[in-house]
Amino acid sequence: MSHPVLRAPWHAVVGVPLLLCLAGLAQYGLLLRFPPAGVASLACMALAFLGAVLGTVGIVMTHRLATKGMQSRDILVHAFAQWHARLPRLLTWQLLAVGSGFAAGSCSMLIWGFVSHDIRFGVIITMFSVFTALMIWVAVSSARAEALPFAPQPMHLLARSLTREDAPALWAMTDDVAATLAASRLDHIAVGLLDGFFVTSGTIRATHAGELHGHTLYLCAAHLPWLAADELRGIVAHEMAHFSGQDLAYSERFAPIYHGFERRIMSLAEYEHDNWIGKVFLRPGRMVAMYALYRFRAVERHWSRVREHEADKAGAALVGAPAFAVGLTRAILLETRLHALLAAIEPSGQAGEDIVEQLRLSIQDTPLTDLGDERMAHPFDAHPALPERLDALGVSLDAAVRQASAGRSPSSVAPQTCHGILPWQALTLALTDELHEALRHANRAMPSSHSPVTSESAS
């Protein structure tokens, strides 16, 4: 836990309130001849000190709960839920304490200005105090709004939904995998050109498919022709293992809370960035929240790697470690090549040749050898590096790469059919057109941008 972002931000959380406290002490020493002003200075010191204490409580509580979360996934979910429930109240009280301390200090100067008969100074301080009070009220209102229950937002995907009529063999395979793993059966299968392979129980808003609710398996169409039946079955088993046992409960209970918390912190950061008053009053509270986010993210990443190893074992148990390892390696090789193809697409260009066919021709010219960063793209979890995953399965990385590169030739990949999905070629052409349309839309929205639409990276 030595990474800089995991160090407690004492300088901001305690430093800012204590500086305010020292300013109040200096005021008190200067204004002893004006008792009302001295009382306001004492209030400034007390409130600022309370803000420092609340910040300290937040850091200590975060450290204790995050440490407990390393014991098990259930404890992590419970610990994070505890912190998530207490955070809004803690931030609101800290905000009020620091903001009120600043207001009390302003009041002290205001009283001194009027008592000393310097009316101009008094008027300036009065206007400043009123503005400060208004901004504190806006900040507290924002904090209270952030404390409301979080409503998960749908995931937007360039994808199409496959019905049982579109891909009967594929659906039959997933049903069989679910039965074998004692996992929940799928409600939807979505196919697109980005994001690799993943499952989610959240809502997906897919193009031409509306909203998909329940358990959804997402497949990358560009990868499918290159995967043998047992390799695809192993990858599907890996993904559907996330819908079984403790993993399912972990995903359904932890993910919504965690992503809701992350959204609130980002909202708080935006408010601080857009308001100078927020840089003073919100920074201590935001730093507590950011510290909590990073600490729990580190714990979540640990359990994410454990989950991936468990899912790898499920895939290997179903089709054998060699077949699963080759399929996993080939998917990563394909993902790296696909990203290179997508990066070459002109955002303002017209719909061109089928991207799945472009990938086939690219591999025909240059065999797959580049593993990229050795991780499979995924919009949610941090995955272990490929060498670590293969080593856990007892498979050599060099052997897996060699077999994945030479296992299927471009000539054996037929453009007309793929794992029984009908009609395959029409589907890939439609997905290609939708991707080009998304690129043109993004280009119109941001004329200066020339970067292509790419898949979401692991958090």
PDB file of C-alpha atoms in Angstrom, residues 27 31 34-41 43-44 99-115 121-122 125-126 128-130 132-133:
ATOM      1  CA  GLN A  27      -7.555  37.166  15.133  1.00  0.00           C
ATOM      2  CA  LEU A  31      -9.102  41.685  18.762  1.00  0.00           C
ATOM      3  CA  PHE A  34     -13.411  43.903  21.111  1.00  0.00           C
ATOM      4  CA  PRO A  35     -15.066  41.047  23.098  1.00  0.00           C
ATOM      5  CA  PRO A  36     -17.799  40.203  20.508  1.00  0.00           C
ATOM      6  CA  ALA A  37     -15.124  39.879  17.825  1.00  0.00           C
ATOM      7  CA  GLY A  38     -13.061  37.702  20.168  1.00  0.00           C
ATOM      8  CA  VAL A  39     -16.022  35.363  20.707  1.00  0.00           C
ATOM      9  CA  ALA A  40     -16.413  34.994  16.930  1.00  0.00           C
ATOM     10  CA  SER A  41     -12.700  34.214  16.668  1.00  0.00           C
ATOM     11  CA  ALA A  43     -15.980  30.050  17.348  1.00  0.00           C
ATOM     12  CA  CYS A  44     -13.775  30.070  14.214  1.00  0.00           C
ATOM     13  CA  GLY A  99     -17.416  26.629   6.199  1.00  0.00           C
ATOM     14  CA  SER A 100     -18.954  27.892   9.435  1.00  0.00           C
ATOM     15  CA  GLY A 101     -15.471  28.395  10.878  1.00  0.00           C
ATOM     16  CA  PHE A 102     -14.596  30.597   7.926  1.00  0.00           C
ATOM     17  CA  ALA A 103     -17.891  32.474   8.322  1.00  0.00           C
ATOM     18  CA  ALA A 104     -17.170  33.001  12.057  1.00  0.00           C
ATOM     19  CA  GLY A 105     -13.754  34.406  11.196  1.00  0.00           C
ATOM     20  CA  SER A 106     -15.385  36.763   8.694  1.00  0.00           C
ATOM     21  CA  CYS A 107     -17.905  37.787  11.334  1.00  0.00           C
ATOM     22  CA  SER A 108     -15.070  38.617  13.736  1.00  0.00           C
ATOM     23  CA  MET A 109     -13.522  40.950  11.159  1.00  0.00           C
ATOM     24  CA  LEU A 110     -16.954  42.423  10.367  1.00  0.00           C
ATOM     25  CA  ILE A 111     -17.567  43.265  14.045  1.00  0.00           C
ATOM     26  CA  TRP A 112     -14.130  44.811  14.330  1.00  0.00           C
ATOM     27  CA  GLY A 113     -14.746  46.888  11.203  1.00  0.00           C
ATOM     28  CA  PHE A 114     -17.963  48.407  12.558  1.00  0.00           C
ATOM     29  CA  VAL A 115     -16.726  48.870  16.136  1.00  0.00           C
ATOM     30  CA  PHE A 121     -14.029  47.959   5.682  1.00  0.00           C
ATOM     31  CA  GLY A 122     -17.187  46.768   7.433  1.00  0.00           C
ATOM     32  CA  ILE A 125     -16.480  42.321   4.916  1.00  0.00           C
ATOM     33  CA  THR A 126     -20.303  42.196   5.087  1.00  0.00           C
ATOM     34  CA  PHE A 128     -17.871  39.003   1.469  1.00  0.00           C
ATOM     35  CA  SER A 129     -19.580  37.238   4.390  1.00  0.00           C
ATOM     36  CA  VAL A 130     -22.959  37.190   2.638  1.00  0.00           C
ATOM     37  CA  THR A 132     -19.503  33.182   1.590  1.00  0.00           C
ATOM     38  CA  ALA A 133     -22.691  32.142   3.396  1.00  0.00           C
TER      39      ALA A 133
END
